[in-house]
Coordinates of C-alpha atoms and ligand atoms in Angstrom, one line a residue:
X1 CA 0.0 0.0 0.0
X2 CA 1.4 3.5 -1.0
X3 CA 2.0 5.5 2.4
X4 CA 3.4 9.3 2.4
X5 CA 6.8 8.9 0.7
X6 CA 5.4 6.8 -2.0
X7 CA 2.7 9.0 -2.7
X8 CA 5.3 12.1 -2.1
X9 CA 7.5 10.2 -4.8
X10 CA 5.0 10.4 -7.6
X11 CA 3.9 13.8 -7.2
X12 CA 7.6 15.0 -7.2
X13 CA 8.4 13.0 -10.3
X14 CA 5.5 14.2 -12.3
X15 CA 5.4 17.6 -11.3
X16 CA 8.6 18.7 -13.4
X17 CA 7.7 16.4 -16.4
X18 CA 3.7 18.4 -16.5
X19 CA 4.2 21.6 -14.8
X20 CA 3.0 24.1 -17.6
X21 CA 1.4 21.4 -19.7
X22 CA -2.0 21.7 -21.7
X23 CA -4.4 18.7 -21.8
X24 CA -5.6 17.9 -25.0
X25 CA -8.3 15.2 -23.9
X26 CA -9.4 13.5 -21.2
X27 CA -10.4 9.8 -22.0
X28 CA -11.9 7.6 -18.9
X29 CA -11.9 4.4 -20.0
X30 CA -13.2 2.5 -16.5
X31 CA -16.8 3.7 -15.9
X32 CA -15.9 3.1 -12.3
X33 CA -13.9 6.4 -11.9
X34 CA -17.1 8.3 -12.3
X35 CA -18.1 8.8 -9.0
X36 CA -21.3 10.1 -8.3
X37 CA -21.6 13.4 -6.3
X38 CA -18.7 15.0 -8.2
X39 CA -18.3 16.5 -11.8
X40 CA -18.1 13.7 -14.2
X41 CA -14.1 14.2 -16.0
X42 CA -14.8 14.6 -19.4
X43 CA -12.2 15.9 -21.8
X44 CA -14.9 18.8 -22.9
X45 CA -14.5 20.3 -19.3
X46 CA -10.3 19.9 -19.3
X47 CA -9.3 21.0 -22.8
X48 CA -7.5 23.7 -22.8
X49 CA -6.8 23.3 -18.9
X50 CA -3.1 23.8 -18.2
X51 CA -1.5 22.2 -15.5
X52 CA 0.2 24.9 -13.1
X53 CA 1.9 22.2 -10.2
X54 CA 1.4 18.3 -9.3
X55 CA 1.8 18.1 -5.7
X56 CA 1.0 15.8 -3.0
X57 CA -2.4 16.6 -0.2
X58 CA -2.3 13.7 2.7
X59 CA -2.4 10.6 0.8
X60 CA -3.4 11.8 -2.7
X61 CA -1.6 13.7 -5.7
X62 CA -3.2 16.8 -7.0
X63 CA -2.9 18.0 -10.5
X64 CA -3.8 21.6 -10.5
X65 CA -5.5 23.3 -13.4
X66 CA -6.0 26.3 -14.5
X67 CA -7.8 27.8 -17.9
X68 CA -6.0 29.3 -20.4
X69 CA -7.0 30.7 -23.6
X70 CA -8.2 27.5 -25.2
X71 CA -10.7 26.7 -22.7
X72 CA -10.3 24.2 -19.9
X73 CA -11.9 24.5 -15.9
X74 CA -9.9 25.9 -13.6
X75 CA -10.4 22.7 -11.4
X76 CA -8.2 20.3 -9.4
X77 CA -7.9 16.1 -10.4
X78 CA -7.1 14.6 -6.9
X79 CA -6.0 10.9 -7.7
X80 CA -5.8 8.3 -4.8
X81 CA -3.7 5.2 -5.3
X82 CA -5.3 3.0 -2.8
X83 CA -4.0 -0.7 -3.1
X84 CA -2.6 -0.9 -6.6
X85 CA -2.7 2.9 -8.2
X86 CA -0.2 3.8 -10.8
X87 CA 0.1 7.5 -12.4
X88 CA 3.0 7.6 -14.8
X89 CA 3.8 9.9 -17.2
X90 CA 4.8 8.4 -21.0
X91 CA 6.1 10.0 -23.9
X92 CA 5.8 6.6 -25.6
X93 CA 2.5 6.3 -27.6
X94 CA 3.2 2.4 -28.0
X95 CA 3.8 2.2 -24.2
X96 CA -0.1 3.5 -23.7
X97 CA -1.6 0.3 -24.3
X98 CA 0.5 -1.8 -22.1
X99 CA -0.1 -0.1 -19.3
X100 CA -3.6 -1.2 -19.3
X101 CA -5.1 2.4 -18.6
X102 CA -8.1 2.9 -16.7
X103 CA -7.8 6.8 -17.4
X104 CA -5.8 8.4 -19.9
X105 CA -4.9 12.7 -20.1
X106 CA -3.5 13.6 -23.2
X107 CA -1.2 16.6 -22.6
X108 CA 0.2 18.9 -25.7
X109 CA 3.2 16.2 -24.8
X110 CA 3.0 12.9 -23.9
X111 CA 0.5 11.1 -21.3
X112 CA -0.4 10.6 -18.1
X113 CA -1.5 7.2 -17.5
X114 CA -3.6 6.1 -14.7
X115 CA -3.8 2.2 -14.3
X116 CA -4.5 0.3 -11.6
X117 CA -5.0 -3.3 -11.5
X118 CA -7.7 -3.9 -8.7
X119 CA -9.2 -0.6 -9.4
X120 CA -9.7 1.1 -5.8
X121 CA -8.0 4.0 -6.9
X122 CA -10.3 6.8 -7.6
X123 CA -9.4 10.2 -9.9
X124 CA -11.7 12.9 -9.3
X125 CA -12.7 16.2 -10.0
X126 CA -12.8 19.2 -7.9
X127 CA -14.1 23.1 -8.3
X128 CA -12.3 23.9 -4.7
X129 CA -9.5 22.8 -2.3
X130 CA -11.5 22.2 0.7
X131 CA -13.0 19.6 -1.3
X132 CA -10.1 17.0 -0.8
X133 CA -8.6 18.6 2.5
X134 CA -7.4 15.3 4.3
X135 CA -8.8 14.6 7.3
X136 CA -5.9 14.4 9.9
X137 CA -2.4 16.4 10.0
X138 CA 0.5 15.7 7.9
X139 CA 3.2 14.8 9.5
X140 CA 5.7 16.5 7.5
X141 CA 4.0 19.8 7.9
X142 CA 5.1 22.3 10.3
X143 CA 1.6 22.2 12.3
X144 CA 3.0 18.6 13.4
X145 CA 4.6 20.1 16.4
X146 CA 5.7 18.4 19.4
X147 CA 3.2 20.0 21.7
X148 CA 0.2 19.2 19.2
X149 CA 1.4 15.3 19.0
X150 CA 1.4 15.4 23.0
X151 CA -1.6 16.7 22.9
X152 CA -3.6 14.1 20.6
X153 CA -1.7 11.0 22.3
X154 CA -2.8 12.1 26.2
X155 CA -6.8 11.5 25.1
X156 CA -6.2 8.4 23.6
X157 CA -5.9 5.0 25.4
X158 CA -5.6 2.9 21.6
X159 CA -2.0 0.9 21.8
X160 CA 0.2 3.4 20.1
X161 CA 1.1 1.2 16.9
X162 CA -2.9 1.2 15.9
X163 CA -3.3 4.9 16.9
X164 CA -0.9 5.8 14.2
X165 CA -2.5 3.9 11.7
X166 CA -5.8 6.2 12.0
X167 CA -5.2 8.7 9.2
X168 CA -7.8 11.0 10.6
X169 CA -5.2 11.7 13.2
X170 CA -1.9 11.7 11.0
X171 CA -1.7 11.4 7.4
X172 CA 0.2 8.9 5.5
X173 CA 1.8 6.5 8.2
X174 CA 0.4 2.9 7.2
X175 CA 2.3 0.1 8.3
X176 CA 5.6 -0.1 7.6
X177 CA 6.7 3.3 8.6
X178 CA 4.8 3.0 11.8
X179 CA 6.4 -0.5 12.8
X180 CA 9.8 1.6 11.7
X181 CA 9.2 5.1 13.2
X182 CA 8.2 2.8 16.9
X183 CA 12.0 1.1 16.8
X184 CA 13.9 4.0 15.8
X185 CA 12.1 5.8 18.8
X186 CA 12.9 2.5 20.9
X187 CA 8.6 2.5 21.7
X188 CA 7.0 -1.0 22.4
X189 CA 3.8 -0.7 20.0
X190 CA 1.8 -2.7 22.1
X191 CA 1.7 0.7 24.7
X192 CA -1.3 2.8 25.3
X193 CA -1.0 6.0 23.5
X194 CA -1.6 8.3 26.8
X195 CA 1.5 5.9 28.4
X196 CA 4.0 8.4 26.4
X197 CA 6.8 10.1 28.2
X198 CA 7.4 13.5 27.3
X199 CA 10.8 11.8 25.8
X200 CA 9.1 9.3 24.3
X201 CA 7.0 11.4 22.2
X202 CA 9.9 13.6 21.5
X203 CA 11.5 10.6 20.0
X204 CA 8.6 9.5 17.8
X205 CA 7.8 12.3 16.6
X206 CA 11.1 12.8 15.5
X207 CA 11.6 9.3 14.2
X208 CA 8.6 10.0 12.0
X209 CA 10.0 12.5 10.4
X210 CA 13.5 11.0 9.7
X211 CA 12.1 8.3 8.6
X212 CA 9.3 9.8 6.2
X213 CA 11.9 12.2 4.8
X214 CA 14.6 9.3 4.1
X215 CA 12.1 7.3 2.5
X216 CA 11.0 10.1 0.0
X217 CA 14.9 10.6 -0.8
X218 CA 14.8 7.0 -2.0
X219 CA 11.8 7.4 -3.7
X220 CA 9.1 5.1 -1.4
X221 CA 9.4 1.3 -0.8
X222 CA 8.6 -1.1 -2.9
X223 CA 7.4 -4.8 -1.9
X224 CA 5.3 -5.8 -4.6
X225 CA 3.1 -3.4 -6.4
X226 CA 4.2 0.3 -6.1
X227 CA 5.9 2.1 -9.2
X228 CA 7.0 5.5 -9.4
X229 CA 6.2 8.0 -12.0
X230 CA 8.3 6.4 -14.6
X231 CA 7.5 2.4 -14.0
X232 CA 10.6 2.9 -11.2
X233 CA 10.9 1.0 -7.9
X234 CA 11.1 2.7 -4.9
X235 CA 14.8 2.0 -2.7
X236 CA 14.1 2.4 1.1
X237 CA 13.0 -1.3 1.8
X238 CA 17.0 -1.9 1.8
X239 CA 16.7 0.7 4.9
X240 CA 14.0 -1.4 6.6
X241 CA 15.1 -2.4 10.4
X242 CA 12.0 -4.9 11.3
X243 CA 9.4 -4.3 9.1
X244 CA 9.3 -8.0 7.1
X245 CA 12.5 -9.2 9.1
X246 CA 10.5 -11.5 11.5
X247 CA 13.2 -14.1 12.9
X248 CA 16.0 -11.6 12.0
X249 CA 18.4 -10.5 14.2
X250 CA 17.9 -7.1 15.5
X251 CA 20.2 -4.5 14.1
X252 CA 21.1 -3.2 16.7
X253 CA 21.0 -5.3 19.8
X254 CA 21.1 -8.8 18.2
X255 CA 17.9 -10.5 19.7
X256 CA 15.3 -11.8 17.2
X257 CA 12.5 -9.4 15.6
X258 CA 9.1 -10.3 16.7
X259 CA 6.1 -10.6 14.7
X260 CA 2.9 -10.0 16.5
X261 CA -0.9 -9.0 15.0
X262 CA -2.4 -5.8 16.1
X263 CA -6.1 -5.3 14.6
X264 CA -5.8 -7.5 12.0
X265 CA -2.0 -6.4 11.0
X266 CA 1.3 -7.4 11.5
X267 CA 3.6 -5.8 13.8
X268 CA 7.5 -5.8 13.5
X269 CA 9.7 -4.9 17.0
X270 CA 12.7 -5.7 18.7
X271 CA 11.1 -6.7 22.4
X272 CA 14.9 -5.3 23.6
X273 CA 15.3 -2.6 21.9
X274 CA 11.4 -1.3 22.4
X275 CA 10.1 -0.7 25.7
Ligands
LIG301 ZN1 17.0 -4.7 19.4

């Protein structure tokens, strides 16, 4: 599943390559990304629309519009990966096809192709930002402050590894960086949330942000299904220190990564090195 820095990674990569780009249609070949309650995409409302910046909001990747002389909405198309979303950009027509598209934009150069093999994704349409405002905070902006993240742990008594799952709370931590942010702040997940020392907050909130950061400068991790804008994988899984390494020794303190189920997910720590 994409989390921030994979998401961040697209949106980064696409930006330069569309930044200042016209489209020239707008062709939605699954019926299922027309979503009822929002403007149907429909190449007569986008032509003409030129993209001003492609930028990640929470968990999805904006492409912001604008009109221009042609025509076009000013408008913006919020794309959410979900399990198996890919946005890539092509300049290959004979690449189009095998990418199995479930929405294609036709820019004044080259395509943006959205496939996505078990087709929760979604791409919709949007008149204005407070449309597609996530929910929770992100945790890369500078609202995520130490006091704010002391504040939201103290009312909750959730185990701390499932609290940072909720994305109405934080944005863009699923599993993997969660398991990782709780070792590199030495946290047992199985803790209550309000349990926290003021140290032990400080840690993990700055452990999320190391972590989130050095995964977007290797471009996400990839296990099975994530591709970056250009069909790349992502290089942080080489980073990992328990998430997947069940039965591994422990980087640092040499006892054996546990594997435990919390809500229905698995849980990578180092009983040691995690208290
Ligand atoms: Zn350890």
């Amino acid at each position: 599943l994409p989390e921030l820095p994979e998401v961040e990674t697209v949106a980064r990569q696409l930006d330069p390559l569309v930044r200042g780009r016209y489209i020239v249609s707008a062709r939605i070949i699954d019926s299922k990304l027309r979503e009822k309650g929002f403007p149907a995409i429909t190449s007569l409302k986008l032509r003409g629309s030129r993209i001003t910046r492609c930028y990640r909001s929470g968990k999805q990747i904006v492409i912001e519009l604008k009109g221009s002389p042609q025509g076009g909405l000013e408008c913006h198309l919020v794309v959410h990966l979900r399990m198996t979303g890919r946005l890539q950009f092509t300049q290959d027509k004979a690449q189009l096809k095998l990418l199995k598209p479930r929405a294609v934009l036709e820019l004044d150069r080259g395509w943006i192709v959205f496939s996505d093999t078990r087709r929760f994704g979604t791409m919709r349409l949007f008149r204005n930002a407070e449309g597609f405002k996530p929910p929770g905070i992100d945790p890369l902006s500078d609202e995520f402050s130490l006091k704010l993240l002391s504040g939201m742990l103290a009312g909750s008594s959730q185990e701390i590894k499932a609290w940072l799952l909720r994305q109405d709370r934080l944005t863009g931590i699923g599993n993997i960086y969660a398991c990782e942010a709780l070792f590199a702040a030495a946290v047992d997940p199985r803790r209550r949330a309000d349990s926290l020392s003021s140290e032990d907050v400080s840690a993990l909130r700055n452990a999320i942000r190391r972590i989130l950061r050095s995964a977007i400068r290797n471009c996400g991790t990839t296990f099975s299904d994530f591709q970056d804008a250009s069909g790349g994988m992502g290089g942080y899984q080489r980073y990992l220190r328990v998430y997947g390494r069940a039965g591994e020794s422990c980087g640092s303190c040499g006892e054996e990564i546990v594997r435990i189920v919390q809500q229905q997910r698995s849980t990578f720590f180092c009983t040691d090195c995690q208290k």
